PDB file of C-alpha atoms in Angstrom:
ATOM      1  CA  MET A   1      14.568   7.384 -35.703  1.00 89.00           C
ATOM      2  CA  ILE A   2      16.393   7.454 -32.367  1.00 91.00           C
ATOM      3  CA  HIS A   3      15.460   4.754 -29.842  1.00 92.00           C
ATOM      4  CA  GLU A   4      16.016   5.328 -26.120  1.00 93.00           C
ATOM      5  CA  LYS A   5      15.401   2.981 -23.207  1.00 96.00           C
ATOM      6  CA  SER A   6      15.096   3.740 -19.503  1.00 97.00           C
ATOM      7  CA  CYS A   7      14.224   1.625 -16.489  1.00 98.00           C
ATOM      8  CA  GLY A   8      12.853   2.525 -13.087  1.00 98.00           C
ATOM      9  CA  ALA A   9      10.349   1.437 -10.484  1.00 98.00           C
ATOM     10  CA  ILE A  10       7.366   2.234  -8.372  1.00 98.00           C
ATOM     11  CA  VAL A  11       9.132   2.224  -5.009  1.00 98.00           C
ATOM     12  CA  TYR A  12       6.869   1.465  -2.062  1.00 98.00           C
ATOM     13  CA  ARG A  13       6.950   1.039   1.695  1.00 97.00           C
ATOM     14  CA  LYS A  14       4.501   0.030   4.403  1.00 93.00           C
ATOM     15  CA  PHE A  15       4.251   2.903   6.879  1.00 90.00           C
ATOM     16  CA  HIS A  16       1.908   2.968   9.877  1.00 89.00           C
ATOM     17  CA  GLY A  17      -0.346   0.417   8.183  1.00 89.00           C
ATOM     18  CA  ASN A  18      -0.496   2.352   4.911  1.00 92.00           C
ATOM     19  CA  THR A  19       1.222   1.764   1.594  1.00 96.00           C
ATOM     20  CA  GLU A  20       3.231   4.749   0.389  1.00 97.00           C
ATOM     21  CA  ILE A  21       5.083   5.221  -2.880  1.00 97.00           C
ATOM     22  CA  LEU A  22       8.068   7.402  -3.646  1.00 98.00           C
ATOM     23  CA  LEU A  23       7.509  10.231  -6.125  1.00 98.00           C
ATOM     24  CA  ILE A  24      10.166  12.490  -7.589  1.00 97.00           C
ATOM     25  CA  LYS A  25       9.914  15.899  -9.227  1.00 96.00           C
ATOM     26  CA  HIS A  26      12.413  16.501 -12.022  1.00 91.00           C
ATOM     27  CA  ILE A  27      14.226  19.839 -12.051  1.00 92.00           C
ATOM     28  CA  ASN A  28      14.119  20.237 -15.850  1.00 86.00           C
ATOM     29  CA  SER A  29      10.483  19.399 -16.541  1.00 85.00           C
ATOM     30  CA  GLY A  30       8.845  20.009 -13.160  1.00 89.00           C
ATOM     31  CA  HIS A  31       6.855  16.792 -13.643  1.00 93.00           C
ATOM     32  CA  TRP A  32       6.122  14.312 -10.858  1.00 96.00           C
ATOM     33  CA  SER A  33       6.934  10.703 -11.709  1.00 95.00           C
ATOM     34  CA  PHE A  34       8.984   7.699 -10.544  1.00 97.00           C
ATOM     35  CA  PRO A  35      12.756   7.291 -10.327  1.00 97.00           C
ATOM     36  CA  LYS A  36      14.166   6.036 -13.633  1.00 96.00           C
ATOM     37  CA  GLY A  37      17.094   6.454 -15.999  1.00 95.00           C
ATOM     38  CA  HIS A  38      18.925   5.288 -19.105  1.00 96.00           C
ATOM     39  CA  VAL A  39      20.165   1.747 -19.487  1.00 97.00           C
ATOM     40  CA  GLU A  40      23.964   1.631 -19.553  1.00 96.00           C
ATOM     41  CA  LYS A  41      25.891  -0.796 -21.746  1.00 95.00           C
ATOM     42  CA  GLY A  42      25.955  -4.309 -20.288  1.00 97.00           C
ATOM     43  CA  GLU A  43      23.232  -3.664 -17.706  1.00 97.00           C
ATOM     44  CA  THR A  44      20.036  -5.664 -17.314  1.00 98.00           C
ATOM     45  CA  GLU A  45      16.737  -3.804 -16.913  1.00 98.00           C
ATOM     46  CA  VAL A  46      16.625  -4.703 -13.209  1.00 98.00           C
ATOM     47  CA  GLU A  47      20.218  -3.529 -12.654  1.00 98.00           C
ATOM     48  CA  THR A  48      19.424  -0.212 -14.356  1.00 98.00           C
ATOM     49  CA  ALA A  49      16.307   0.352 -12.246  1.00 98.00           C
ATOM     50  CA  LYS A  50      18.145  -0.446  -8.991  1.00 98.00           C
ATOM     51  CA  ARG A  51      21.112   1.805  -9.893  1.00 98.00           C
ATOM     52  CA  GLU A  52      18.958   4.734 -11.012  1.00 97.00           C
ATOM     53  CA  ILE A  53      16.792   4.608  -7.874  1.00 98.00           C
ATOM     54  CA  MET A  54      19.941   4.659  -5.725  1.00 97.00           C
ATOM     55  CA  GLU A  55      21.498   7.522  -7.754  1.00 97.00           C
ATOM     56  CA  GLU A  56      18.372   9.694  -7.761  1.00 97.00           C
ATOM     57  CA  THR A  57      17.122   9.038  -4.223  1.00 97.00           C
ATOM     58  CA  SER A  58      19.786   7.161  -2.153  1.00 97.00           C
ATOM     59  CA  ILE A  59      17.187   4.474  -1.484  1.00 97.00           C
ATOM     60  CA  ASP A  60      18.156   0.817  -1.743  1.00 98.00           C
ATOM     61  CA  VAL A  61      15.393  -1.430  -3.068  1.00 98.00           C
ATOM     62  CA  ILE A  62      14.372  -5.028  -3.602  1.00 98.00           C
ATOM     63  CA  ILE A  63      12.985  -5.260  -7.141  1.00 97.00           C
ATOM     64  CA  ASP A  64      10.095  -7.527  -8.078  1.00 96.00           C
ATOM     65  CA  PRO A  65      10.874  -8.500 -11.704  1.00 95.00           C
ATOM     66  CA  THR A  66       7.477 -10.217 -12.094  1.00 96.00           C
ATOM     67  CA  PHE A  67       5.828  -6.763 -12.172  1.00 97.00           C
ATOM     68  CA  ARG A  68       6.989  -5.231 -15.453  1.00 98.00           C
ATOM     69  CA  GLU A  69       5.095  -2.415 -17.171  1.00 97.00           C
ATOM     70  CA  THR A  70       6.252  -0.441 -20.191  1.00 96.00           C
ATOM     71  CA  VAL A  71       5.442   3.042 -21.410  1.00 92.00           C
ATOM     72  CA  THR A  72       6.350   4.170 -24.932  1.00 93.00           C
ATOM     73  CA  TYR A  73       6.282   7.788 -26.035  1.00 89.00           C
ATOM     74  CA  SER A  74       7.988  10.318 -28.269  1.00 87.00           C
ATOM     75  CA  PRO A  75       9.927  12.900 -26.214  1.00 81.00           C
ATOM     76  CA  ARG A  76      11.075  14.732 -29.361  1.00 84.00           C
ATOM     77  CA  LYS A  77      10.605  14.593 -33.106  1.00 90.00           C
ATOM     78  CA  ASP A  78      12.286  11.480 -34.603  1.00 91.00           C
ATOM     79  CA  SER A  79      12.698   9.897 -31.169  1.00 91.00           C
ATOM     80  CA  ILE A  80      10.971   6.966 -29.462  1.00 94.00           C
ATOM     81  CA  LYS A  81      11.493   6.232 -25.783  1.00 94.00           C
ATOM     82  CA  VAL A  82      10.570   3.045 -23.953  1.00 96.00           C
ATOM     83  CA  VAL A  83      10.473   3.111 -20.152  1.00 96.00           C
ATOM     84  CA  VAL A  84      10.281  -0.160 -18.220  1.00 98.00           C
ATOM     85  CA  TYR A  85       8.900   0.052 -14.670  1.00 98.00           C
ATOM     86  CA  PHE A  86       9.160  -2.603 -11.989  1.00 98.00           C
ATOM     87  CA  LEU A  87       7.763  -2.733  -8.485  1.00 98.00           C
ATOM     88  CA  ALA A  88      10.379  -2.207  -5.762  1.00 98.00           C
ATOM     89  CA  LYS A  89      10.210  -2.444  -1.986  1.00 97.00           C
ATOM     90  CA  ALA A  90      12.294   0.180  -0.177  1.00 98.00           C
ATOM     91  CA  ARG A  91      14.958  -1.152   2.196  1.00 97.00           C
ATOM     92  CA  ASN A  92      15.559   2.302   3.724  1.00 95.00           C
ATOM     93  CA  PHE A  93      13.233   5.299   3.879  1.00 92.00           C
ATOM     94  CA  ASN A  94      15.441   8.392   4.138  1.00 93.00           C
ATOM     95  CA  PHE A  95      16.010   9.869   0.707  1.00 95.00           C
ATOM     96  CA  VAL A  96      18.584  12.320  -0.622  1.00 93.00           C
ATOM     97  CA  PRO A  97      17.647  14.030  -3.930  1.00 93.00           C
ATOM     98  CA  GLN A  98      20.289  13.791  -6.660  1.00 94.00           C
ATOM     99  CA  GLU A  99      21.746  17.260  -7.097  1.00 91.00           C
ATOM    100  CA  ASN A 100      21.097  18.918 -10.500  1.00 91.00           C
ATOM    101  CA  GLU A 101      18.375  16.387 -11.451  1.00 91.00           C
ATOM    102  CA  ILE A 102      15.773  16.018  -8.717  1.00 94.00           C
ATOM    103  CA  ALA A 103      13.918  19.056  -7.374  1.00 95.00           C
ATOM    104  CA  GLU A 104      11.875  17.235  -4.749  1.00 95.00           C
ATOM    105  CA  ILE A 105      11.117  13.747  -3.422  1.00 97.00           C
ATOM    106  CA  LYS A 106       8.250  12.638  -1.235  1.00 97.00           C
ATOM    107  CA  TRP A 107       6.521   9.572   0.133  1.00 97.00           C
ATOM    108  CA  VAL A 108       2.827   9.675  -0.788  1.00 97.00           C
ATOM    109  CA  ASP A 109      -0.049   7.435   0.229  1.00 97.00           C
ATOM    110  CA  ILE A 110      -0.636   5.211  -2.799  1.00 96.00           C
ATOM    111  CA  SER A 111      -4.313   6.185  -2.965  1.00 95.00           C
ATOM    112  CA  HIS A 112      -3.356   9.894  -3.329  1.00 95.00           C
ATOM    113  CA  ALA A 113      -0.574   9.399  -5.895  1.00 96.00           C
ATOM    114  CA  SER A 114      -2.772   9.977  -8.945  1.00 94.00           C
ATOM    115  CA  ASN A 115      -3.550  13.491  -7.649  1.00 95.00           C
ATOM    116  CA  ILE A 116       0.168  14.340  -7.855  1.00 96.00           C
ATOM    117  CA  LEU A 117       1.488  12.356 -10.824  1.00 96.00           C
ATOM    118  CA  SER A 118       1.806  14.395 -14.035  1.00 92.00           C
ATOM    119  CA  TYR A 119       1.155  11.682 -16.619  1.00 91.00           C
ATOM    120  CA  GLU A 120      -1.865   9.466 -17.235  1.00 93.00           C
ATOM    121  CA  ASN A 121       0.396   6.476 -18.034  1.00 93.00           C
ATOM    122  CA  ASP A 122       1.934   6.730 -14.553  1.00 94.00           C
ATOM    123  CA  LYS A 123      -1.508   6.804 -12.916  1.00 96.00           C
ATOM    124  CA  VAL A 124      -2.438   3.572 -14.722  1.00 96.00           C
ATOM    125  CA  ILE A 125       0.783   1.890 -13.563  1.00 96.00           C
ATOM    126  CA  VAL A 126       0.159   2.952  -9.939  1.00 96.00           C
ATOM    127  CA  SER A 127      -3.291   1.408 -10.127  1.00 95.00           C
ATOM    128  CA  LYS A 128      -1.785  -1.902 -11.318  1.00 96.00           C
ATOM    129  CA  ALA A 129       0.962  -1.722  -8.664  1.00 96.00           C
ATOM    130  CA  LYS A 130      -1.635  -1.073  -5.955  1.00 94.00           C
ATOM    131  CA  ASN A 131      -3.442  -4.303  -6.836  1.00 93.00           C
ATOM    132  CA  VAL A 132      -0.214  -6.327  -6.768  1.00 94.00           C
ATOM    133  CA  ILE A 133       0.903  -4.861  -3.421  1.00 91.00           C
ATOM    134  CA  LYS A 134      -2.567  -5.504  -1.968  1.00 85.00           C
ATOM    135  CA  ALA A 135      -2.343  -9.114  -3.145  1.00 78.00           C
ATOM    136  CA  GLY A 136       0.787  -9.541  -1.048  1.00 72.00           C
ATOM    137  CA  ALA A 137       3.783  -8.536  -3.172  1.00 48.00           C
TER     138      ALA A 137
END
């Protein structure tokens, strides 16, 4: 059994009184999700999430390590993948999609995100993130 681990975040911003989150569409799968990527040797989960967000979107973030949600699934036969998601506040808002990996990026009102996200697990995480942001994260 092959074990993989990735880290990423639900990146958010306050914009005109609304909370928006950053969604990315992967070129290979065409699925809408959050920025994330593989943990590199010697990296912490938070370091991986911050690096991957910057690589995929050019957005610098402040990560809240107290919000930590995991998703486990099997991407292929004989393979288990764990993805750790944090909550991250965007420090800049202009994104640049990573060439060859990201088809599209957009800021979406958090209450509309579940209409766009491809996976049920992601919708559940957005719901949890929404409550934390509302509580003053």
